Coordinates of C-alpha atoms and ligand atoms in Angstrom, one line a residue:
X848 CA 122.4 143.4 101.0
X849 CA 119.2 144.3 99.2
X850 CA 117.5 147.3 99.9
X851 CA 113.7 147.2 100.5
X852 CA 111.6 150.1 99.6
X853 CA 108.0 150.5 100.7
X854 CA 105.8 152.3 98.2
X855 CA 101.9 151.6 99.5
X856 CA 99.3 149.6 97.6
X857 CA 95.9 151.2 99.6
X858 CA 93.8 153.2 97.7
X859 CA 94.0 156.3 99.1
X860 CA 98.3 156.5 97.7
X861 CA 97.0 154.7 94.1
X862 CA 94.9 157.9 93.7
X863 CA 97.5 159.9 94.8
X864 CA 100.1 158.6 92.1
X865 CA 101.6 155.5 94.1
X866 CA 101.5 153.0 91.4
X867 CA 103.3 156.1 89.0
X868 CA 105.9 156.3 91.9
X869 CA 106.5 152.4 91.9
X870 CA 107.1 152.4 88.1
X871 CA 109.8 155.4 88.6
X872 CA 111.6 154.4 91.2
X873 CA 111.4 150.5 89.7
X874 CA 113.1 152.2 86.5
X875 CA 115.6 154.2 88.1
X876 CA 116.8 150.7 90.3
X877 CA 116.8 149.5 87.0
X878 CA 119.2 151.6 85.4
X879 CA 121.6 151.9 88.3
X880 CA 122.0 148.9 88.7
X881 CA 120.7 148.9 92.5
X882 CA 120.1 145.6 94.3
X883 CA 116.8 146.8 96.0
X884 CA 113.4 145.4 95.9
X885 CA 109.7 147.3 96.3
X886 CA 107.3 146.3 98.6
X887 CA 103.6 147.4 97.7
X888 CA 102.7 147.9 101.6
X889 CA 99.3 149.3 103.2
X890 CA 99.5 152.6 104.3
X891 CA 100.4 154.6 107.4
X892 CA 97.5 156.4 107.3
X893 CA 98.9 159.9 106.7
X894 CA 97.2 160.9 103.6
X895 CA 98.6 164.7 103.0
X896 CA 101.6 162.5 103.2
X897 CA 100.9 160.1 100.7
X898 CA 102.4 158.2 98.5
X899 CA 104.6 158.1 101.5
X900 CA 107.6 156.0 100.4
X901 CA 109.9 154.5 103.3
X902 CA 113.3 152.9 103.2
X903 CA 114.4 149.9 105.1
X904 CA 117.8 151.5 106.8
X905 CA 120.1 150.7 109.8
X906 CA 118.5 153.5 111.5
X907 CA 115.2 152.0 111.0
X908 CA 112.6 152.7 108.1
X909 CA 113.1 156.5 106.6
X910 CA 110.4 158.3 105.4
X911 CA 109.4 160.4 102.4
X912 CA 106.6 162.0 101.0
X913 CA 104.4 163.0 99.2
X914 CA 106.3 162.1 96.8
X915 CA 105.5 162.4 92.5
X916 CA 107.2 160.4 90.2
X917 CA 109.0 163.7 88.9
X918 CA 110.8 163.4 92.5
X919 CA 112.4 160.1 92.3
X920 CA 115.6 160.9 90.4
X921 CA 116.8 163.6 93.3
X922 CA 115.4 161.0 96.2
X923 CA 118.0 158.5 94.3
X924 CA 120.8 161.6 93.4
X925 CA 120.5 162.4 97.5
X926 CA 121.0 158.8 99.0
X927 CA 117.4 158.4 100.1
X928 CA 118.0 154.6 100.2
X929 CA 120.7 155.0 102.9
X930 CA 118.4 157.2 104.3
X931 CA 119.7 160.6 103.6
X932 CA 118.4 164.1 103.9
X933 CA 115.9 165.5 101.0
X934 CA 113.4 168.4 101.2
X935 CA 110.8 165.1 101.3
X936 CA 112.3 163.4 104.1
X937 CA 110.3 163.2 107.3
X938 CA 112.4 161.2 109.6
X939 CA 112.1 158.0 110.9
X940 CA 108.4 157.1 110.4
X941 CA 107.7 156.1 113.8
X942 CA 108.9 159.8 115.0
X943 CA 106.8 161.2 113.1
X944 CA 104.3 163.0 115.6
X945 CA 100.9 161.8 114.1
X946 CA 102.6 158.3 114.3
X947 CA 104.0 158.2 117.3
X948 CA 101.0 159.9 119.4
X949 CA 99.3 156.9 118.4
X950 CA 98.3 153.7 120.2
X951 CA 98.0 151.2 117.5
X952 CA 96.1 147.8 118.9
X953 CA 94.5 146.9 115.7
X954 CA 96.7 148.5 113.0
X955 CA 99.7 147.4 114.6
X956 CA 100.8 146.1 111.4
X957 CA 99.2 148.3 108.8
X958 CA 101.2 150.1 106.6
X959 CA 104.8 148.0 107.9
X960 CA 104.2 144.5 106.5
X961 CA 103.4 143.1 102.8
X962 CA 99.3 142.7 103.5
X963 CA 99.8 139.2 101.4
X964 CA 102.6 137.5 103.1
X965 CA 102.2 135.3 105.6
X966 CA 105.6 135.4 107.1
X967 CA 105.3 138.9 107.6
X968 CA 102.1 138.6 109.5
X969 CA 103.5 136.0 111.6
X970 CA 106.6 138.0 112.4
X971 CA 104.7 141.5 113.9
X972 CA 102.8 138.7 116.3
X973 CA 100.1 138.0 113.8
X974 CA 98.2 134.4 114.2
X975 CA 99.6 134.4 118.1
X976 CA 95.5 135.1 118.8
X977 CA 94.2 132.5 116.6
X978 CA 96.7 130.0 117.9
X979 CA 95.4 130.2 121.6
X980 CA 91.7 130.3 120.3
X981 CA 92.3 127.0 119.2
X982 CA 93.3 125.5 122.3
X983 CA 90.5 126.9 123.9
X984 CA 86.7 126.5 124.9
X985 CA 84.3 128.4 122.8
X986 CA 82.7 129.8 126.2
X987 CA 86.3 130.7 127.8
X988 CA 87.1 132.7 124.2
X989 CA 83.6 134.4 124.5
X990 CA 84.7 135.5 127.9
X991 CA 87.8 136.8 126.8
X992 CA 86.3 139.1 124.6
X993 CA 83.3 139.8 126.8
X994 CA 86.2 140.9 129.5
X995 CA 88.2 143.0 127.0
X996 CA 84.8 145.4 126.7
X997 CA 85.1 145.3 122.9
X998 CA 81.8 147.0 121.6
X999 CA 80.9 147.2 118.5
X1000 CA 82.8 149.5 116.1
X1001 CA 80.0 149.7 113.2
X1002 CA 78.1 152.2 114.6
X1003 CA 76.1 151.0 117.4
X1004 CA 78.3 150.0 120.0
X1005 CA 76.9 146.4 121.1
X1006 CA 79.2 144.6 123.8
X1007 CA 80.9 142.0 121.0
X1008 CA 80.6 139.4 123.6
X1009 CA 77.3 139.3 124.2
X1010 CA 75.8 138.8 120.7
X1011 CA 78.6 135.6 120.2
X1012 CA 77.1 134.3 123.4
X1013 CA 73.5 134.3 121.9
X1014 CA 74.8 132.9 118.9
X1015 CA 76.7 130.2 120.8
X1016 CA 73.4 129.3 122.6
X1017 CA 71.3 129.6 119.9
X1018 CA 69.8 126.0 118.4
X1019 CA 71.5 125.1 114.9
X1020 CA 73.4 123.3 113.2
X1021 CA 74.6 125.8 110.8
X1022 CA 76.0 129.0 111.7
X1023 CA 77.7 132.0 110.1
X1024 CA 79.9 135.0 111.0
X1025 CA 78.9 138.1 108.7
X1026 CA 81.7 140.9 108.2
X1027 CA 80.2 144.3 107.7
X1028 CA 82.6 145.8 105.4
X1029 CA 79.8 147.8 103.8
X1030 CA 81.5 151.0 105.4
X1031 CA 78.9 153.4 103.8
X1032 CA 78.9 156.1 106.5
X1033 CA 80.9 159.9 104.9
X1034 CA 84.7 160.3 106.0
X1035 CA 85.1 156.6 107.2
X1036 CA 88.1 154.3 105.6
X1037 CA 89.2 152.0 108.6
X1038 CA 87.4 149.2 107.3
X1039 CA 89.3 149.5 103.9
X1040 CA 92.5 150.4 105.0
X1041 CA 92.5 146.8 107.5
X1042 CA 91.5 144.6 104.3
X1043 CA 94.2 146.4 102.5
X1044 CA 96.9 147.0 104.5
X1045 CA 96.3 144.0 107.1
X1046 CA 93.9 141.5 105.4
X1047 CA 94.9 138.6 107.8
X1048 CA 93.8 140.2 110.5
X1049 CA 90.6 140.2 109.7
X1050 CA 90.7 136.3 108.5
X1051 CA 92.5 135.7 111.6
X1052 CA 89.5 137.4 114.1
X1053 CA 86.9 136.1 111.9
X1054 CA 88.1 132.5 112.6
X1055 CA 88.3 133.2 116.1
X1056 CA 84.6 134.2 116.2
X1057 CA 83.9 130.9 114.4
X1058 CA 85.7 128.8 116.9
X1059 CA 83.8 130.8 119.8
X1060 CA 80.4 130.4 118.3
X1061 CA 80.6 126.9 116.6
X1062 CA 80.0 128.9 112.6
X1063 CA 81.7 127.2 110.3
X1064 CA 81.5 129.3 107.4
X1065 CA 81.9 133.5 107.4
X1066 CA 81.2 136.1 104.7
X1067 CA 82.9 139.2 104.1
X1068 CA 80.5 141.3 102.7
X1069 CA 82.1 144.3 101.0
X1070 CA 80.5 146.9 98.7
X1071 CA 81.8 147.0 94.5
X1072 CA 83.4 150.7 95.3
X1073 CA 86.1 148.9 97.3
X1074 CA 87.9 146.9 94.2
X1075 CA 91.2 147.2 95.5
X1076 CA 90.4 145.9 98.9
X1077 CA 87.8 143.1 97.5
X1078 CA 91.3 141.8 95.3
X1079 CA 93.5 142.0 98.4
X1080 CA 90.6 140.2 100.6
X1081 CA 89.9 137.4 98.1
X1082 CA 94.0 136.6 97.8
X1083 CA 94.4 136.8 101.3
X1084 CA 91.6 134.0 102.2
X1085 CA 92.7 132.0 98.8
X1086 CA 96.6 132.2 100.9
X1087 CA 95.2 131.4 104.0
X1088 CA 93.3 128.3 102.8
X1089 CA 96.4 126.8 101.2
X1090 CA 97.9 127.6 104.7
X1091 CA 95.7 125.8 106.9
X1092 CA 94.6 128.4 108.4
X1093 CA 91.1 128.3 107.2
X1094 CA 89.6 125.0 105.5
X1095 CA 88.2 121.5 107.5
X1096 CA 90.9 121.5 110.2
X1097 CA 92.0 125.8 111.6
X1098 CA 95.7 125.3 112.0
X1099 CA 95.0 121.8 112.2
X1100 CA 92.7 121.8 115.3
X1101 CA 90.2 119.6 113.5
X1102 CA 87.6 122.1 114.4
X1103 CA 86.7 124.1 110.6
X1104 CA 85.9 127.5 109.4
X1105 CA 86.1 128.7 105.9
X1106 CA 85.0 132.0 104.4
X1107 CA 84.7 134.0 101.2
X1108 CA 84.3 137.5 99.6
X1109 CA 80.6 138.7 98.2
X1110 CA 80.5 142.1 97.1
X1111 CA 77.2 143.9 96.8
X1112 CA 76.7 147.1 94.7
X1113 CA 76.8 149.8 97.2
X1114 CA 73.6 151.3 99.2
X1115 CA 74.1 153.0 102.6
X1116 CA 71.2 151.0 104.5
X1117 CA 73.1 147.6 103.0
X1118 CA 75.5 148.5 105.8
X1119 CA 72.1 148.1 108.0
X1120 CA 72.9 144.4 109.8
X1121 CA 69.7 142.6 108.0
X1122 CA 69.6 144.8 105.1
X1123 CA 73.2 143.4 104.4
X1124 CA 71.8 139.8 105.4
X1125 CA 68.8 140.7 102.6
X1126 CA 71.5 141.5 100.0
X1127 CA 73.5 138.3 101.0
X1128 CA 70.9 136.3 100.4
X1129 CA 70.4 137.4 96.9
X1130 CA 67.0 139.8 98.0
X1131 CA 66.6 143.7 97.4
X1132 CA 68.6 145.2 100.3
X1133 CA 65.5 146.5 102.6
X1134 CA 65.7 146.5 106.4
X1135 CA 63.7 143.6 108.3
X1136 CA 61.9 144.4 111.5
X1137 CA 63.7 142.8 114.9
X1138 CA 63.2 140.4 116.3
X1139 CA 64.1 138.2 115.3
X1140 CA 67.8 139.5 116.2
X1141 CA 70.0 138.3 113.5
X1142 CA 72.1 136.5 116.3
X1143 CA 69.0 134.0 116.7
X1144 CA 67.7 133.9 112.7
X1145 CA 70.2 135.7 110.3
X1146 CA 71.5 134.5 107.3
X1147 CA 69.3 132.5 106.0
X1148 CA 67.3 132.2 109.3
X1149 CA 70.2 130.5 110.7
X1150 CA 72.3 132.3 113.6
X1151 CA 74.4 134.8 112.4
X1152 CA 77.1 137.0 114.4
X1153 CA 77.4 139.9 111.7
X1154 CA 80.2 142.2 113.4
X1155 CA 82.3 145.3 111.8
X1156 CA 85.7 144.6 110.1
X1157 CA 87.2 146.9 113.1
X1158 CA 85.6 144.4 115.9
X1159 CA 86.6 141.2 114.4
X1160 CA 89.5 142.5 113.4
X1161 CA 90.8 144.0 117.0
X1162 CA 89.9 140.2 118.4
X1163 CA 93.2 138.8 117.7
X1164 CA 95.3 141.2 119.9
X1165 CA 92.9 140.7 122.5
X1166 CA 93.4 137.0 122.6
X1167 CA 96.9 137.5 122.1
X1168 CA 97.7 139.7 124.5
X1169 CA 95.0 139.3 126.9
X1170 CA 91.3 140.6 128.1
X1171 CA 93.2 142.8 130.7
X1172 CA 95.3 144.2 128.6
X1173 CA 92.8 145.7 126.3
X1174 CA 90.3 147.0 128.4
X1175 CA 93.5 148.7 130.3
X1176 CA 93.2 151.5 127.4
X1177 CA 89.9 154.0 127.2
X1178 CA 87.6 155.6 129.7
X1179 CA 84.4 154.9 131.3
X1180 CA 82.2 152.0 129.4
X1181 CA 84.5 152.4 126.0
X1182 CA 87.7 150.4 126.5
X1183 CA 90.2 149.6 124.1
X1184 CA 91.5 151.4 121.0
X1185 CA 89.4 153.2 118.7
X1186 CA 90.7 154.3 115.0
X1187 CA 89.7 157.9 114.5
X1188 CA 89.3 159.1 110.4
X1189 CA 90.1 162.6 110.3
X1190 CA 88.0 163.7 106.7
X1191 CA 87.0 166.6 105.5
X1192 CA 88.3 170.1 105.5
X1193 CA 91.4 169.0 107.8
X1194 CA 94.9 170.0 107.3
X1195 CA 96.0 166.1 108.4
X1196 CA 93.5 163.9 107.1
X1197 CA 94.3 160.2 108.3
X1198 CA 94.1 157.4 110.6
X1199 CA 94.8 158.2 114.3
X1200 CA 94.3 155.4 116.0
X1201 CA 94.0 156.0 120.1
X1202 CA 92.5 155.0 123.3
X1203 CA 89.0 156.5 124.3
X1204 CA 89.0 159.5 125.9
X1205 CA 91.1 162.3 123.5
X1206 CA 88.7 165.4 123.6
X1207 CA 87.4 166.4 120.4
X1208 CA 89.2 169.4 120.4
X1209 CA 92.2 167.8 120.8
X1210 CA 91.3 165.9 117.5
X1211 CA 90.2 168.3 115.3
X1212 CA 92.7 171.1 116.2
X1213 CA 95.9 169.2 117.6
X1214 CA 96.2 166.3 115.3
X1215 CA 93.7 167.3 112.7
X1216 CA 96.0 170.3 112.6
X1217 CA 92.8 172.8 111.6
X1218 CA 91.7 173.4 108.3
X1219 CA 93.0 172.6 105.1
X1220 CA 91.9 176.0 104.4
X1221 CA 93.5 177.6 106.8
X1222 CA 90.0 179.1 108.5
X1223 CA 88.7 178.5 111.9
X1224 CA 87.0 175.1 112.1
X1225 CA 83.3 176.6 112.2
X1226 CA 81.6 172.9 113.0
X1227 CA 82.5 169.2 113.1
X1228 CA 80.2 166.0 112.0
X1229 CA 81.3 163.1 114.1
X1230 CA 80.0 159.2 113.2
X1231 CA 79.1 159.7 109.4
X1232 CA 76.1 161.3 107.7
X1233 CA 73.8 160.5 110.4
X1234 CA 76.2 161.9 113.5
X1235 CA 75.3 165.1 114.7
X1236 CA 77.5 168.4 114.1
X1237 CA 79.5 169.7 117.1
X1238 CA 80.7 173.0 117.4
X1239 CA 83.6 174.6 119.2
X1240 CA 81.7 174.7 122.3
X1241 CA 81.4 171.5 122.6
X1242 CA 85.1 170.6 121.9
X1243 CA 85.9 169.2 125.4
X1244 CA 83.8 166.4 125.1
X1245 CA 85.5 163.4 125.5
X1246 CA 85.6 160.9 122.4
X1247 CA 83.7 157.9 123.6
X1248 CA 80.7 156.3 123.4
X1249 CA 78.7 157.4 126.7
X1250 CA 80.2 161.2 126.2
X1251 CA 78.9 161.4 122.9
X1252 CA 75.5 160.2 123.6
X1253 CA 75.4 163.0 126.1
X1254 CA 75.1 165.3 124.4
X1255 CA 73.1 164.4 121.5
X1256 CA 75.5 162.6 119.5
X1257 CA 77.3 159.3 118.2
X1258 CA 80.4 158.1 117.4
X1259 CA 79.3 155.6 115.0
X1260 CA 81.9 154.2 113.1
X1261 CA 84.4 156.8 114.3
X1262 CA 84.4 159.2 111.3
X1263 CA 85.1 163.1 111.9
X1264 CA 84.6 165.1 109.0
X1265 CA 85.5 169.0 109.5
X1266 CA 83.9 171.8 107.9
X1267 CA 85.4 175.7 108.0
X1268 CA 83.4 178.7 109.1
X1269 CA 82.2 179.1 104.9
X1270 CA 79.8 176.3 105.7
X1271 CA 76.0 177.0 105.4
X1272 CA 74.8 174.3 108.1
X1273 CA 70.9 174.9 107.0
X1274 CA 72.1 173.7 103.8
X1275 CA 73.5 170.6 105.9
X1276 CA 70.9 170.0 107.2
X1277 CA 69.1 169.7 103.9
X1278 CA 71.9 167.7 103.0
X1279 CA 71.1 165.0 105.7
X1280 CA 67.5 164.8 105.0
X1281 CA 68.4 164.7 101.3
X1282 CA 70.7 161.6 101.7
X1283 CA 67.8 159.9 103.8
X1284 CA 65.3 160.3 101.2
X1285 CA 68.2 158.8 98.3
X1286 CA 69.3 156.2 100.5
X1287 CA 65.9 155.4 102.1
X1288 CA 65.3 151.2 101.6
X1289 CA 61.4 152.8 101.6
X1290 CA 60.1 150.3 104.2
X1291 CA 58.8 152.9 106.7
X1292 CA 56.8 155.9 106.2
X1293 CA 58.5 158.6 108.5
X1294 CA 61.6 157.9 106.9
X1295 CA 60.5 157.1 102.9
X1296 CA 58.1 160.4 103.0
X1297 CA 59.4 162.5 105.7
X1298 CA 63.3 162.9 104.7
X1299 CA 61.5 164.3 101.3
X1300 CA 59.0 166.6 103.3
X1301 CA 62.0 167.7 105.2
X1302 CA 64.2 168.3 102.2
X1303 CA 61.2 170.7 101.4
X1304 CA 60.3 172.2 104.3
X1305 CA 64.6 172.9 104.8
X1306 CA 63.9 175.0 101.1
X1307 CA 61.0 176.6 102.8
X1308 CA 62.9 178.2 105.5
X1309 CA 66.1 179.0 102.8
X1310 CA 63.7 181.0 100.6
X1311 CA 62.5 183.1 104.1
X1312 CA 59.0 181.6 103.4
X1313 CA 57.0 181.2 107.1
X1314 CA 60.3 180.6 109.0
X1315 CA 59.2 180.1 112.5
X1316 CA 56.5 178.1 111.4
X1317 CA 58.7 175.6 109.1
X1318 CA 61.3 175.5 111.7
X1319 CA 58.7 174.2 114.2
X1320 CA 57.8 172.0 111.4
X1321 CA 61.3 170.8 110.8
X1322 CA 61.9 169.7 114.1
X1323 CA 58.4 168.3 114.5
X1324 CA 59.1 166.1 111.6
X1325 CA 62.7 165.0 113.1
X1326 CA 60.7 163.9 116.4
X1327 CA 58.4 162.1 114.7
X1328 CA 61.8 160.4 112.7
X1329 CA 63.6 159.8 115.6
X1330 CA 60.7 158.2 117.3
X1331 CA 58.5 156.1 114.0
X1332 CA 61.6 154.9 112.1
X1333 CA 61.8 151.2 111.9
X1334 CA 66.2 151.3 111.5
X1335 CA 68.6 154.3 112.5
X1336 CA 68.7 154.9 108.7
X1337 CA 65.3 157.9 109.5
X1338 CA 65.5 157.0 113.2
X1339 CA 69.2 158.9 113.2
X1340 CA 68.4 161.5 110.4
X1341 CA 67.1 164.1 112.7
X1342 CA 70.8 164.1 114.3
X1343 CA 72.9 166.3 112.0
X1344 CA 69.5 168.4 111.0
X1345 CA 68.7 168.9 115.5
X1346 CA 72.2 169.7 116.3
X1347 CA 72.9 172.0 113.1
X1348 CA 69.4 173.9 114.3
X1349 CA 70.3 174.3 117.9
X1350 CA 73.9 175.2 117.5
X1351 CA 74.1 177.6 114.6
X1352 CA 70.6 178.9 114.5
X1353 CA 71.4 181.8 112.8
X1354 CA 71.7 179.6 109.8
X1355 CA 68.5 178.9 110.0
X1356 CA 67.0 182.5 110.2
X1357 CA 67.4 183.7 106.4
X1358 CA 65.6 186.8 105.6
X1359 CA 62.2 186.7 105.1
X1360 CA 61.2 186.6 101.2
X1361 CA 58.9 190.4 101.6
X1362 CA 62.1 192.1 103.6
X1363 CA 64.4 190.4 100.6
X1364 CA 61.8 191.9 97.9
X1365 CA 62.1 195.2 99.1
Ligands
LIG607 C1 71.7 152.7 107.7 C2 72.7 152.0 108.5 C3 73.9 151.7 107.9 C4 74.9 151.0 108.5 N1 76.1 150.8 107.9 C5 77.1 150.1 108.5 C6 78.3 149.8 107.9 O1 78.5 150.3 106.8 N2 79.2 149.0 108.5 C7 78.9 148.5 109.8 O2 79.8 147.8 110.3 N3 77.8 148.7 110.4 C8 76.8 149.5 109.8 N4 75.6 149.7 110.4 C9 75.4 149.0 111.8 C10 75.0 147.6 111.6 O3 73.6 147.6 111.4 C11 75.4 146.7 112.8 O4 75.0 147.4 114.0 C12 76.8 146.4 112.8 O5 77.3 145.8 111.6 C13 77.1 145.4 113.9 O6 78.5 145.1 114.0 P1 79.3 145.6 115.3 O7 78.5 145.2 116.5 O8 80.6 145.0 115.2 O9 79.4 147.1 115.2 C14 74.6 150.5 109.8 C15 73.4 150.7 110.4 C16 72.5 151.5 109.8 C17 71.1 151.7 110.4
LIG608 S1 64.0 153.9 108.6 FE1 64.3 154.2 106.4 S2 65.9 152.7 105.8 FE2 65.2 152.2 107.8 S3 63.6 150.6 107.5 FE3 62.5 152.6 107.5 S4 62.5 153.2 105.4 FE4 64.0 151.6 105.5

């Protein structure tokens, strides 16, 4: 029988040496004569496991990693295709613990099927959603969804629901879903890892919004830093056409939906819903003032749903399985699954994709494992570059959406990045006001001249010049961000730079420039 080898195709493993691996392991089946064939799979999402290469064996699929190419001749010379013992071997992959803690909803099939064949989607109970959506009303789908308690996994939360009810009930005759697969936000990778490990997925959740709304046309609208997930995107909708699946007539319903790839070139505030919509449309990528909501005039002033990959993409279990049986995971107002990225000085970087409710703690320390560095973790930026930075103290809050807010923070698009106790957080803080003023579409004031007075004043307080006064100043300048700001690109700013100056103010108290003279 032949033997199937996984040997992933996602980004993260290619820049680890996974296409290197392929080639070694191709040439060594080669030349003894194996019968054994490679699949190029999405990943796991273990990446100080990557390339992680698994066999297909009677006691299930065997892991190993991180393997180099130098390792393959001992994986072959120790039986790792029967699954035998090697310094490399981790087990059975779904033992492994950072696996098997998880509760995978939307990545069910991410990282164990070949993202571009359709049988294999269809045989881990892919299509099962878009099959019922078809028999279905567009209000009893919006329901369904509404009932599961999706929210919005881009950054702001929005019920999912709600906004394809407006857009259901909005006047026109054309209507369009809009994938934000911008993913801009620090530490973040969900979005790519779906569109390369599971692009169906996303076709299949982005049809279903059709059907509920009445769009007949979508756009995935990716950034050009994401090559390998634009190829595996644009084959996977080219496969699903020829399938019937999208076209005049979704799995032959006679009800159509068809959709296609744009890339743009790559600025945060694209990510920003009518920024993106802007760019779409051919126009410099600058935020428009609401309303109108983008649900009532979007793409070109037509309704628009424009949802995160991760929210379309968690539809078709919901339909599949059932409203109940979604909302059954997380706490409070944040139901369902929600797929952590653990980024930045961590000892187990990676996907960990879980209900609501793990404390942060239990993130960062128990799966995160600590440091790479092997130092305490001094502080923790949770929902990109404009999330706020927790420190230990806070590490019993829980992780979801109401929680967070509480105390000063967001979620956003679920992105931890961890820092060691070497980090300077006034030089953080710069940092974020720094990004601002570089990524700033320049539309508003408080946001196009105040990120670069902060950036200044921040310098003002490093070199000990008038400290009290320029921290006063500092946070002045945040409130009048976080209150003036047209988008959450300045509104959100003063997060990272408040929280790093309430909760490590000794980094902001350098000494004063006559005291350092002296
Ligand atoms: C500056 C800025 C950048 C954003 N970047 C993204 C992004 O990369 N991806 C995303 O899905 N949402 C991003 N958002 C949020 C979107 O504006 C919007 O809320 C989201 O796409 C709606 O989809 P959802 O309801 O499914 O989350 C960004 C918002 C702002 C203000
Ligand atoms: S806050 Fe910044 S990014 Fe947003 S509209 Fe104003 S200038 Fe543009």
């Amino acid at each position: 029988m032949t033997i199937t080898i996984f040997v992933p195709r996602d980004a993260a493993a290619l820049a680890l040496g996974a296409d290197r691996v392929a080639t070694a392991i191709a040439r060594e089946i080669e030349t003894r004569g194996i019968d054994a064939r490679i699949v190029r799979n999405g990943s796991r999402g273990m990446h100080w496991l990557e390339p992680l290469v698994e066999v297909r064996t009677e006691r299930g699929r065997i892991a190993y990693g991180p393997v180099k190419p130098s390792d393959v001749p001992s994986l072959f010379e120790a039986g790792f295709l029967q699954g035998a013992d090697h310094p490399l071997c981790r087990g059975r992959t779904k033992e492994i613990p950072f696996l098997a803690r998880q509760t995978r909803l939307t990545f069910a099939r991410c990282g164990v099927t070949d993202p571009l064949s359709l049988e294999d989607y269809r045989h881990y109970q892919g299509m099962k959603g878009l099959e019922k959506a078809v028999t279905m009303q567009p209000t009893d789908i919006i329901q369904q969804v509404t009932d599961s308690g999706l929210r919005g996994r881009g950054g702001a939360g929005f019920p999912t629901g709600i906004k394809w009810k407006t857009v259901l009930e909005a006047p026109g005759a054309q209507k369009y879903i809009v994938c934000n697969a911008d993913e801009g936000d620090s530490g973040t990778f969900a979005d790519r890892m779906i569109m390369e490990g599971d692009p169906f997925v996303l076709i299949e959740g982005m049809a279903i919004a059709g059907l509920a709304t009445g769009a007949t046309k979508g756009f995935i609208y990716t950034r050009s830093e994401y090559p390998h997930a634009i190829e595996t995107m644009i084959a996977a909708v080219e496969i699903a056409r020829k399938a019937g699946i999208l076209g005049p007539s979704v799995l032959g319903s006679g009800k159509a939906f068809d959709m296609e790839v744009r890339v743009g070139a790559g600025a945060y505030v694209c990510g920003e819903e009518t920024a993106l919509l802007n760019s779409l449309e051919g126009k410099r990528g600058i935020v428009r003032a609401k309303p109108p909501l983008p649900a009532l005039q979007g793409f070109l002033g037509r309704p628009t749903v424009v949802n995160n990959v991760i929210s379309l993409a968690s539809v078709p279990v919901i339909m599949d399985r059932g409203a109940e049986f979604y909302r059954d995971f997380g706490m409070g107002r944040s139901r369902g699954t929600i797929p952590i990225q653990i980024a930045g000085n961590t000892r187990h970087g990676g996907l960990f994709e879980t209900a609501f409710g793990l404390t942060l703690g239990e993130i960062v320390d128990d799966i995160g494992g600590g440091t790479a560095s092997g130092r305490p973790v001094r502080a923790v930026q949770v929902g990109g570059p404009l999330g706020a930075y927790f420190p230990r103290a806070l590490f019993d809050t829980p992780f979801d959406y109401e929680s967070f807010a509480a105390k000063d923070g967001l979620i956003g698009h679920a992105g931890i990045t961890v820092f060691d106790d070497t980090v300077d957080m006034l030089k953080q803080a710069r940092f974020a006001m720094e990004f601002c003023a570089v990524e700033s579409c320049g539309k508003c004031t408080p946001c196009r001249i105040g990120s670069t007075r902060g950036v200044e004043t921040a310098d003002k307080i490093a070199q000990g010049i008038e400290p009290q006064k320029n921290r006063e100043l500092l946070a002045d300048l945040c409130n009048t961000m976080k209150f003036g700001s047209l988008c959450a690109l300045g509104g959100f700013t003063p997060y990272p730079v408040l929280s790093a100056m309430t909760h490590f103010p000794e980094d902001f108290s350098p000494a004063p420039i006559a005291e350092a003279a002296e």
